[in-house]
Amino acid sequence: MNDIELERMNTDPSDEQQNNERKSRACTNCDKLHKSISKWILPENARGTYLERANCIPPPLFIIFISITELAVFIYYAVWKPQKQWITLDSGVWDSPFIYRPDKREEAWRFISYMLVHAGIQHILGNLFLQLFWGIPLEMVHKGHRVGLVYLAGVIGGSLASSIFDPRHALVGASGGVYALIGGYFMNVLLNFKEMIPLFGIFRLLIIVTIVGTDMGFALYRRFIAPMNGPQVSFVAHIAGGLAGMSIGYVVFSCFDQNLIKDPRFWIAIVAYLVCVVFAVFFNIFLSPAN
């Protein structure tokens, strides 16, 4: 008789029962979580497919990783750079290699890395709340590669749009990516409204309008009304990110159980997005008033 058989014989049956009960409770809680998420994210005809394959492993790694990274960068500049960064944009962030600045446009990574730095505690907390609130459920349903595609499309679209429509101002924050997630979700709610319980559909739309309206109002106030001693930052990324989400994000999030590569809507959205990117690059090289 080998050691494994001896261990099995010596195992207390009550321990095995307790382990099984814990696993059962964990599975039950996981099932409840996925049922709630499916009602929040998916139309009724797609929920069954999702629940059949849903599991809690792996967790939503992309949105958690990007949120931790943004928070870590904020803490770095808040603690080891000028202390005013707790409340507003200061020289520590302005001189950062991450921030998008019109006079540093030749450093192409800034069109993406600006999402890592934020203009104060309100800015970082607002973006973290919104991207976790929407990003975690979306990633549990659609997985990290799809959510990452939409998020980065909003980030890049936000900086390029800002360089065109607000060319003399800097850009910080992950709002482009956040609004891309919101825009994609909003379009799916709108187009699948008939498949929802009416009050639930209205409730979801009201949540989106309230949160977006409040955040955009604050961004506009900070841009045009609030007294600013330091450099101002653009708000155009909010709008451009939302538009990226309402196009690419809508297609990605509406193809839950389908192959994106085979969906012609995906390629139409990608081609339209790339045309805008090419135009923005051309504008920045030859036409920008910041040249």
mmCIF file of C-alpha atoms in Angstrom:
data_model
loop_
_atom_site.group_PDB
_atom_site.id
_atom_site.type_symbol
_atom_site.label_atom_id
_atom_site.label_comp_id
_atom_site.label_asym_id
_atom_site.label_seq_id
_atom_site.Cartn_x
_atom_site.Cartn_y
_atom_site.Cartn_z
ATOM 1 C CA MET A 1 0.000 0.000 0.000
ATOM 2 C CA ASN A 2 1.526 3.299 -1.091
ATOM 3 C CA ASP A 3 1.604 6.613 0.823
ATOM 4 C CA ILE A 4 -1.243 8.163 -1.180
ATOM 5 C CA GLU A 5 -3.593 5.313 -0.278
ATOM 6 C CA LEU A 6 -2.602 5.610 3.390
ATOM 7 C CA GLU A 7 -3.348 9.366 3.358
ATOM 8 C CA ARG A 8 -6.759 8.724 1.857
ATOM 9 C CA MET A 9 -7.533 6.136 4.553
ATOM 10 C CA ASN A 10 -6.400 8.509 7.302
ATOM 11 C CA THR A 11 -8.390 11.479 5.998
ATOM 12 C CA ASP A 12 -11.223 12.517 8.250
ATOM 13 C CA PRO A 13 -14.542 12.253 6.332
ATOM 14 C CA SER A 14 -15.756 15.398 8.089
ATOM 15 C CA ASP A 15 -12.819 17.336 6.560
ATOM 16 C CA GLU A 16 -13.755 16.158 3.092
ATOM 17 C CA GLN A 17 -17.358 17.160 3.705
ATOM 18 C CA GLN A 18 -16.313 20.630 4.855
ATOM 19 C CA ASN A 19 -14.115 21.063 1.792
ATOM 20 C CA ASN A 20 -16.940 20.011 -0.479
ATOM 21 C CA GLU A 21 -19.316 22.429 1.261
ATOM 22 C CA ARG A 22 -16.851 25.306 0.827
ATOM 23 C CA LYS A 23 -16.434 24.493 -2.862
ATOM 24 C CA SER A 24 -20.201 24.286 -3.267
ATOM 25 C CA ARG A 25 -20.710 27.679 -1.603
ATOM 26 C CA ALA A 26 -17.991 29.207 -3.771
ATOM 27 C CA CYS A 27 -19.602 27.810 -6.933
ATOM 28 C CA THR A 28 -23.031 29.046 -5.833
ATOM 29 C CA ASN A 29 -21.714 32.544 -5.158
ATOM 30 C CA CYS A 30 -19.882 32.544 -8.487
ATOM 31 C CA ASP A 31 -23.053 31.463 -10.302
ATOM 32 C CA LYS A 32 -25.064 34.240 -8.645
ATOM 33 C CA LEU A 33 -22.433 36.785 -9.618
ATOM 34 C CA HIS A 34 -22.466 35.665 -13.245
ATOM 35 C CA LYS A 35 -26.272 35.706 -13.383
ATOM 36 C CA SER A 36 -26.299 39.296 -12.142
ATOM 37 C CA ILE A 37 -23.577 40.329 -14.595
ATOM 38 C CA SER A 38 -25.329 38.629 -17.521
ATOM 39 C CA LYS A 39 -28.507 40.621 -16.804
ATOM 40 C CA TRP A 40 -26.513 43.845 -16.620
ATOM 41 C CA ILE A 41 -24.328 43.317 -19.718
ATOM 42 C CA LEU A 42 -26.037 40.955 -22.182
ATOM 43 C CA PRO A 43 -29.368 40.802 -24.022
ATOM 44 C CA GLU A 44 -31.614 37.940 -22.957
ATOM 45 C CA ASN A 45 -30.875 35.730 -25.981
ATOM 46 C CA ALA A 46 -27.139 35.614 -25.169
ATOM 47 C CA ARG A 47 -27.308 34.994 -21.419
ATOM 48 C CA GLY A 48 -27.744 31.229 -21.628
ATOM 49 C CA THR A 49 -24.593 30.804 -23.697
ATOM 50 C CA TYR A 50 -22.621 32.980 -21.300
ATOM 51 C CA LEU A 51 -23.824 31.146 -18.170
ATOM 52 C CA GLU A 52 -22.913 27.767 -19.690
ATOM 53 C CA ARG A 53 -19.245 28.704 -20.027
ATOM 54 C CA ALA A 54 -18.870 31.354 -17.299
ATOM 55 C CA ASN A 55 -16.269 30.941 -14.561
ATOM 56 C CA CYS A 56 -14.401 33.167 -12.123
ATOM 57 C CA ILE A 57 -10.948 32.078 -13.321
ATOM 58 C CA PRO A 58 -9.141 33.980 -14.621
ATOM 59 C CA PRO A 59 -10.402 37.206 -12.999
ATOM 60 C CA PRO A 60 -10.664 40.418 -15.095
ATOM 61 C CA LEU A 61 -6.899 40.906 -15.235
ATOM 62 C CA PHE A 62 -6.659 43.681 -17.849
ATOM 63 C CA ILE A 63 -8.855 46.254 -16.150
ATOM 64 C CA ILE A 64 -7.399 45.450 -12.710
ATOM 65 C CA PHE A 65 -3.820 45.680 -14.010
ATOM 66 C CA ILE A 66 -4.381 48.980 -15.814
ATOM 67 C CA SER A 67 -6.138 50.444 -12.767
ATOM 68 C CA ILE A 68 -3.324 49.438 -10.396
ATOM 69 C CA THR A 69 -0.755 50.871 -12.817
ATOM 70 C CA GLU A 70 -2.564 54.207 -13.071
ATOM 71 C CA LEU A 71 -2.934 54.401 -9.299
ATOM 72 C CA ALA A 72 0.750 53.547 -8.772
ATOM 73 C CA VAL A 73 1.861 56.261 -11.213
ATOM 74 C CA PHE A 74 -0.415 58.794 -9.513
ATOM 75 C CA ILE A 75 0.968 57.932 -6.078
ATOM 76 C CA TYR A 76 4.523 58.220 -7.406
ATOM 77 C CA TYR A 77 3.957 61.763 -8.663
ATOM 78 C CA ALA A 78 1.884 62.725 -5.622
ATOM 79 C CA VAL A 79 4.435 61.517 -3.057
ATOM 80 C CA TRP A 80 7.834 61.937 -4.720
ATOM 81 C CA LYS A 81 7.008 64.958 -6.855
ATOM 82 C CA PRO A 82 5.364 68.288 -5.884
ATOM 83 C CA GLN A 83 2.756 67.722 -3.177
ATOM 84 C CA LYS A 84 0.168 69.903 -4.915
ATOM 85 C CA GLN A 85 -0.401 67.000 -7.286
ATOM 86 C CA TRP A 86 -2.849 65.651 -4.674
ATOM 87 C CA ILE A 87 -5.239 68.385 -5.770
ATOM 88 C CA THR A 88 -4.244 69.646 -9.193
ATOM 89 C CA LEU A 89 -1.857 69.361 -12.126
ATOM 90 C CA ASP A 90 1.614 70.561 -11.168
ATOM 91 C CA SER A 91 5.118 70.671 -12.559
ATOM 92 C CA GLY A 92 5.862 67.054 -11.574
ATOM 93 C CA VAL A 93 3.257 65.728 -14.007
ATOM 94 C CA TRP A 94 3.822 68.488 -16.572
ATOM 95 C CA ASP A 95 7.456 67.399 -16.907
ATOM 96 C CA SER A 96 6.559 63.692 -16.942
ATOM 97 C CA PRO A 97 7.560 61.582 -19.966
ATOM 98 C CA PHE A 98 3.999 60.181 -19.920
ATOM 99 C CA ILE A 99 1.872 63.316 -20.373
ATOM 100 C CA TYR A 100 0.733 64.289 -23.884
ATOM 101 C CA ARG A 101 2.066 67.763 -24.702
ATOM 102 C CA PRO A 102 1.724 69.564 -28.048
ATOM 103 C CA ASP A 103 5.402 70.526 -27.997
ATOM 104 C CA LYS A 104 6.400 66.881 -27.465
ATOM 105 C CA ARG A 105 4.237 65.306 -30.171
ATOM 106 C CA GLU A 106 7.228 63.724 -31.890
ATOM 107 C CA GLU A 107 7.485 61.380 -28.880
ATOM 108 C CA ALA A 108 4.748 59.119 -30.200
ATOM 109 C CA TRP A 109 4.349 57.015 -27.042
ATOM 110 C CA ARG A 110 2.764 60.030 -25.327
ATOM 111 C CA PHE A 111 -0.383 59.506 -27.424
ATOM 112 C CA ILE A 112 -0.952 56.368 -25.283
ATOM 113 C CA SER A 113 1.028 56.896 -22.062
ATOM 114 C CA TYR A 114 -0.941 60.022 -21.092
ATOM 115 C CA MET A 115 -3.585 57.686 -19.689
ATOM 116 C CA LEU A 116 -1.227 56.836 -16.814
ATOM 117 C CA VAL A 117 -1.058 60.348 -15.314
ATOM 118 C CA HIS A 118 -3.925 62.345 -13.803
ATOM 119 C CA ALA A 119 -4.639 65.946 -12.849
ATOM 120 C CA GLY A 120 -5.389 65.542 -9.169
ATOM 121 C CA ILE A 121 -7.094 63.224 -6.700
ATOM 122 C CA GLN A 122 -10.614 63.861 -8.054
ATOM 123 C CA HIS A 123 -9.479 62.967 -11.550
ATOM 124 C CA ILE A 124 -7.819 59.650 -10.656
ATOM 125 C CA LEU A 125 -10.595 58.522 -8.303
ATOM 126 C CA GLY A 126 -13.299 59.359 -10.841
ATOM 127 C CA ASN A 127 -11.587 57.437 -13.633
ATOM 128 C CA LEU A 128 -10.782 54.431 -11.426
ATOM 129 C CA PHE A 129 -14.379 54.220 -10.211
ATOM 130 C CA LEU A 130 -15.826 54.400 -13.715
ATOM 131 C CA GLN A 131 -13.445 51.923 -15.347
ATOM 132 C CA LEU A 132 -13.807 49.392 -12.532
ATOM 133 C CA PHE A 133 -17.598 49.856 -12.403
ATOM 134 C CA TRP A 134 -17.963 49.143 -16.123
ATOM 135 C CA GLY A 135 -14.719 47.398 -16.956
ATOM 136 C CA ILE A 136 -14.915 44.450 -14.547
ATOM 137 C CA PRO A 137 -18.380 43.223 -15.665
ATOM 138 C CA LEU A 138 -17.518 43.821 -19.329
ATOM 139 C CA GLU A 139 -14.257 41.886 -19.016
ATOM 140 C CA MET A 140 -15.898 38.994 -17.179
ATOM 141 C CA VAL A 141 -18.249 38.628 -20.143
ATOM 142 C CA HIS A 142 -16.067 39.598 -23.113
ATOM 143 C CA LYS A 143 -12.566 38.772 -21.728
ATOM 144 C CA GLY A 144 -9.514 40.982 -21.489
ATOM 145 C CA HIS A 145 -8.365 41.059 -25.124
ATOM 146 C CA ARG A 146 -11.676 42.517 -26.317
ATOM 147 C CA VAL A 147 -12.016 45.007 -23.475
ATOM 148 C CA GLY A 148 -8.359 45.974 -23.951
ATOM 149 C CA LEU A 149 -8.955 46.588 -27.676
ATOM 150 C CA VAL A 150 -11.874 48.933 -26.973
ATOM 151 C CA TYR A 151 -10.087 50.688 -24.108
ATOM 152 C CA LEU A 152 -6.916 51.381 -26.106
ATOM 153 C CA ALA A 153 -8.941 52.461 -29.144
ATOM 154 C CA GLY A 154 -10.524 55.106 -26.914
ATOM 155 C CA VAL A 155 -7.163 56.169 -25.460
ATOM 156 C CA ILE A 156 -5.501 56.587 -28.880
ATOM 157 C CA GLY A 157 -8.590 58.163 -30.433
ATOM 158 C CA GLY A 158 -8.822 60.575 -27.507
ATOM 159 C CA SER A 159 -5.275 61.886 -27.839
ATOM 160 C CA LEU A 160 -5.434 62.161 -31.635
ATOM 161 C CA ALA A 161 -8.762 64.002 -31.506
ATOM 162 C CA SER A 162 -7.405 66.332 -28.829
ATOM 163 C CA SER A 163 -4.369 67.087 -31.014
ATOM 164 C CA ILE A 164 -6.756 68.193 -33.787
ATOM 165 C CA PHE A 165 -9.599 69.977 -31.979
ATOM 166 C CA ASP A 166 -7.671 71.312 -28.983
ATOM 167 C CA PRO A 167 -4.150 71.386 -30.414
ATOM 168 C CA ARG A 168 -2.507 73.809 -27.984
ATOM 169 C CA HIS A 169 -3.388 71.994 -24.775
ATOM 170 C CA ALA A 170 -1.904 69.018 -22.946
ATOM 171 C CA LEU A 171 -3.773 65.840 -22.114
ATOM 172 C CA VAL A 172 -3.749 63.578 -19.042
ATOM 173 C CA GLY A 173 -5.971 60.830 -17.700
ATOM 174 C CA ALA A 174 -7.614 57.605 -18.830
ATOM 175 C CA SER A 175 -10.936 59.217 -19.751
ATOM 176 C CA GLY A 176 -10.620 58.229 -23.417
ATOM 177 C CA GLY A 177 -10.466 54.551 -22.499
ATOM 178 C CA VAL A 178 -13.148 54.849 -19.831
ATOM 179 C CA TYR A 179 -15.574 56.577 -22.182
ATOM 180 C CA ALA A 180 -14.898 53.979 -24.870
ATOM 181 C CA LEU A 181 -16.151 51.280 -22.480
ATOM 182 C CA ILE A 182 -19.167 53.400 -21.554
ATOM 183 C CA GLY A 183 -19.908 54.210 -25.209
ATOM 184 C CA GLY A 184 -19.838 50.567 -26.253
ATOM 185 C CA TYR A 185 -22.079 49.554 -23.371
ATOM 186 C CA PHE A 186 -24.462 52.462 -24.024
ATOM 187 C CA MET A 187 -24.979 51.440 -27.668
ATOM 188 C CA ASN A 188 -25.719 47.858 -26.679
ATOM 189 C CA VAL A 189 -28.259 48.980 -24.076
ATOM 190 C CA LEU A 190 -29.886 51.305 -26.587
ATOM 191 C CA LEU A 191 -30.129 48.772 -29.411
ATOM 192 C CA ASN A 192 -31.205 45.889 -27.140
ATOM 193 C CA PHE A 193 -33.668 47.970 -25.168
ATOM 194 C CA LYS A 194 -36.698 45.998 -26.408
ATOM 195 C CA GLU A 195 -35.254 42.772 -24.962
ATOM 196 C CA MET A 196 -34.980 44.233 -21.455
ATOM 197 C CA ILE A 197 -37.498 44.757 -18.714
ATOM 198 C CA PRO A 198 -38.563 48.372 -19.499
ATOM 199 C CA LEU A 199 -37.831 49.795 -16.059
ATOM 200 C CA PHE A 200 -34.453 48.041 -15.928
ATOM 201 C CA GLY A 201 -33.502 49.405 -19.352
ATOM 202 C CA ILE A 202 -34.517 52.923 -18.367
ATOM 203 C CA PHE A 203 -32.607 52.569 -15.095
ATOM 204 C CA ARG A 204 -29.404 51.605 -16.931
ATOM 205 C CA LEU A 205 -29.720 54.498 -19.365
ATOM 206 C CA LEU A 206 -30.322 56.903 -16.482
ATOM 207 C CA ILE A 207 -27.186 55.646 -14.715
ATOM 208 C CA ILE A 208 -25.103 56.221 -17.859
ATOM 209 C CA VAL A 209 -26.546 59.695 -18.510
ATOM 210 C CA THR A 210 -26.152 60.747 -14.871
ATOM 211 C CA ILE A 211 -22.564 59.574 -14.501
ATOM 212 C CA VAL A 212 -21.422 60.842 -17.895
ATOM 213 C CA GLY A 213 -23.233 64.158 -17.443
ATOM 214 C CA THR A 214 -21.668 64.705 -14.024
ATOM 215 C CA ASP A 215 -18.176 63.766 -15.181
ATOM 216 C CA MET A 216 -18.373 65.844 -18.361
ATOM 217 C CA GLY A 217 -19.767 68.784 -16.409
ATOM 218 C CA PHE A 218 -16.831 68.622 -14.026
ATOM 219 C CA ALA A 219 -14.370 68.366 -16.936
ATOM 220 C CA LEU A 220 -15.905 71.414 -18.654
ATOM 221 C CA TYR A 221 -15.929 73.365 -15.386
ATOM 222 C CA ARG A 222 -12.276 72.556 -14.782
ATOM 223 C CA ARG A 223 -11.403 73.501 -18.372
ATOM 224 C CA PHE A 224 -13.334 76.752 -18.820
ATOM 225 C CA ILE A 225 -14.517 78.125 -15.442
ATOM 226 C CA ALA A 226 -12.316 77.005 -12.544
ATOM 227 C CA PRO A 227 -9.320 79.267 -11.890
ATOM 228 C CA MET A 228 -6.136 77.542 -12.983
ATOM 229 C CA ASN A 229 -2.704 78.662 -11.885
ATOM 230 C CA GLY A 230 -0.932 75.973 -13.875
ATOM 231 C CA PRO A 231 -1.287 74.588 -17.414
ATOM 232 C CA GLN A 232 -4.756 73.604 -18.611
ATOM 233 C CA VAL A 233 -5.597 70.211 -20.053
ATOM 234 C CA SER A 234 -7.952 69.191 -22.838
ATOM 235 C CA PHE A 235 -11.326 67.460 -22.363
ATOM 236 C CA VAL A 236 -11.764 66.334 -25.996
ATOM 237 C CA ALA A 237 -10.628 62.779 -25.165
ATOM 238 C CA HIS A 238 -13.915 62.190 -23.317
ATOM 239 C CA ILE A 239 -15.921 62.798 -26.487
ATOM 240 C CA ALA A 240 -13.558 60.992 -28.864
ATOM 241 C CA GLY A 241 -13.301 57.993 -26.538
ATOM 242 C CA GLY A 242 -17.080 57.788 -26.362
ATOM 243 C CA LEU A 243 -17.328 57.843 -30.159
ATOM 244 C CA ALA A 244 -14.701 55.095 -30.432
ATOM 245 C CA GLY A 245 -16.741 53.035 -27.989
ATOM 246 C CA MET A 246 -19.990 53.681 -29.863
ATOM 247 C CA SER A 247 -18.389 52.296 -33.050
ATOM 248 C CA ILE A 248 -15.668 49.739 -32.309
ATOM 249 C CA GLY A 249 -16.926 49.075 -28.778
ATOM 250 C CA TYR A 250 -20.475 48.480 -29.956
ATOM 251 C CA VAL A 251 -19.351 45.906 -32.539
ATOM 252 C CA VAL A 252 -17.008 44.129 -30.108
ATOM 253 C CA PHE A 253 -19.529 43.970 -27.264
ATOM 254 C CA SER A 254 -22.401 42.884 -29.518
ATOM 255 C CA CYS A 255 -20.386 39.876 -30.798
ATOM 256 C CA PHE A 256 -20.284 38.078 -27.464
ATOM 257 C CA ASP A 257 -20.539 34.540 -28.844
ATOM 258 C CA GLN A 258 -19.287 35.261 -32.370
ATOM 259 C CA ASN A 259 -15.924 35.433 -34.122
ATOM 260 C CA LEU A 260 -15.054 39.114 -34.589
ATOM 261 C CA ILE A 261 -12.840 38.373 -37.586
ATOM 262 C CA LYS A 262 -15.822 37.039 -39.524
ATOM 263 C CA ASP A 263 -18.092 39.992 -38.731
ATOM 264 C CA PRO A 264 -18.053 42.600 -41.541
ATOM 265 C CA ARG A 265 -19.174 45.305 -39.074
ATOM 266 C CA PHE A 266 -15.910 44.857 -37.201
ATOM 267 C CA TRP A 267 -13.818 45.488 -40.297
ATOM 268 C CA ILE A 268 -15.934 48.475 -41.306
ATOM 269 C CA ALA A 269 -15.407 49.977 -37.836
ATOM 270 C CA ILE A 270 -11.659 49.213 -37.902
ATOM 271 C CA VAL A 271 -11.175 50.706 -41.384
ATOM 272 C CA ALA A 272 -13.124 53.845 -40.412
ATOM 273 C CA TYR A 273 -11.038 54.153 -37.244
ATOM 274 C CA LEU A 274 -7.756 53.720 -39.158
ATOM 275 C CA VAL A 275 -8.796 56.358 -41.695
ATOM 276 C CA CYS A 276 -9.323 58.788 -38.816
ATOM 277 C CA VAL A 277 -5.944 57.827 -37.331
ATOM 278 C CA VAL A 278 -4.163 58.397 -40.657
ATOM 279 C CA PHE A 279 -5.833 61.790 -41.061
ATOM 280 C CA ALA A 280 -4.862 62.761 -37.504
ATOM 281 C CA VAL A 281 -1.231 61.786 -38.120
ATOM 282 C CA PHE A 282 -1.200 63.792 -41.373
ATOM 283 C CA PHE A 283 -2.755 66.773 -39.582
ATOM 284 C CA ASN A 284 -0.172 66.659 -36.800
ATOM 285 C CA ILE A 285 2.732 66.517 -39.233
ATOM 286 C CA PHE A 286 1.652 69.131 -41.762
ATOM 287 C CA LEU A 287 -1.316 71.225 -40.568
ATOM 288 C CA SER A 288 -1.313 71.548 -36.781
ATOM 289 C CA PRO A 289 -1.189 75.135 -35.421
ATOM 290 C CA ALA A 290 1.041 73.752 -32.676
ATOM 291 C CA ASN A 291 3.841 73.173 -35.208
#
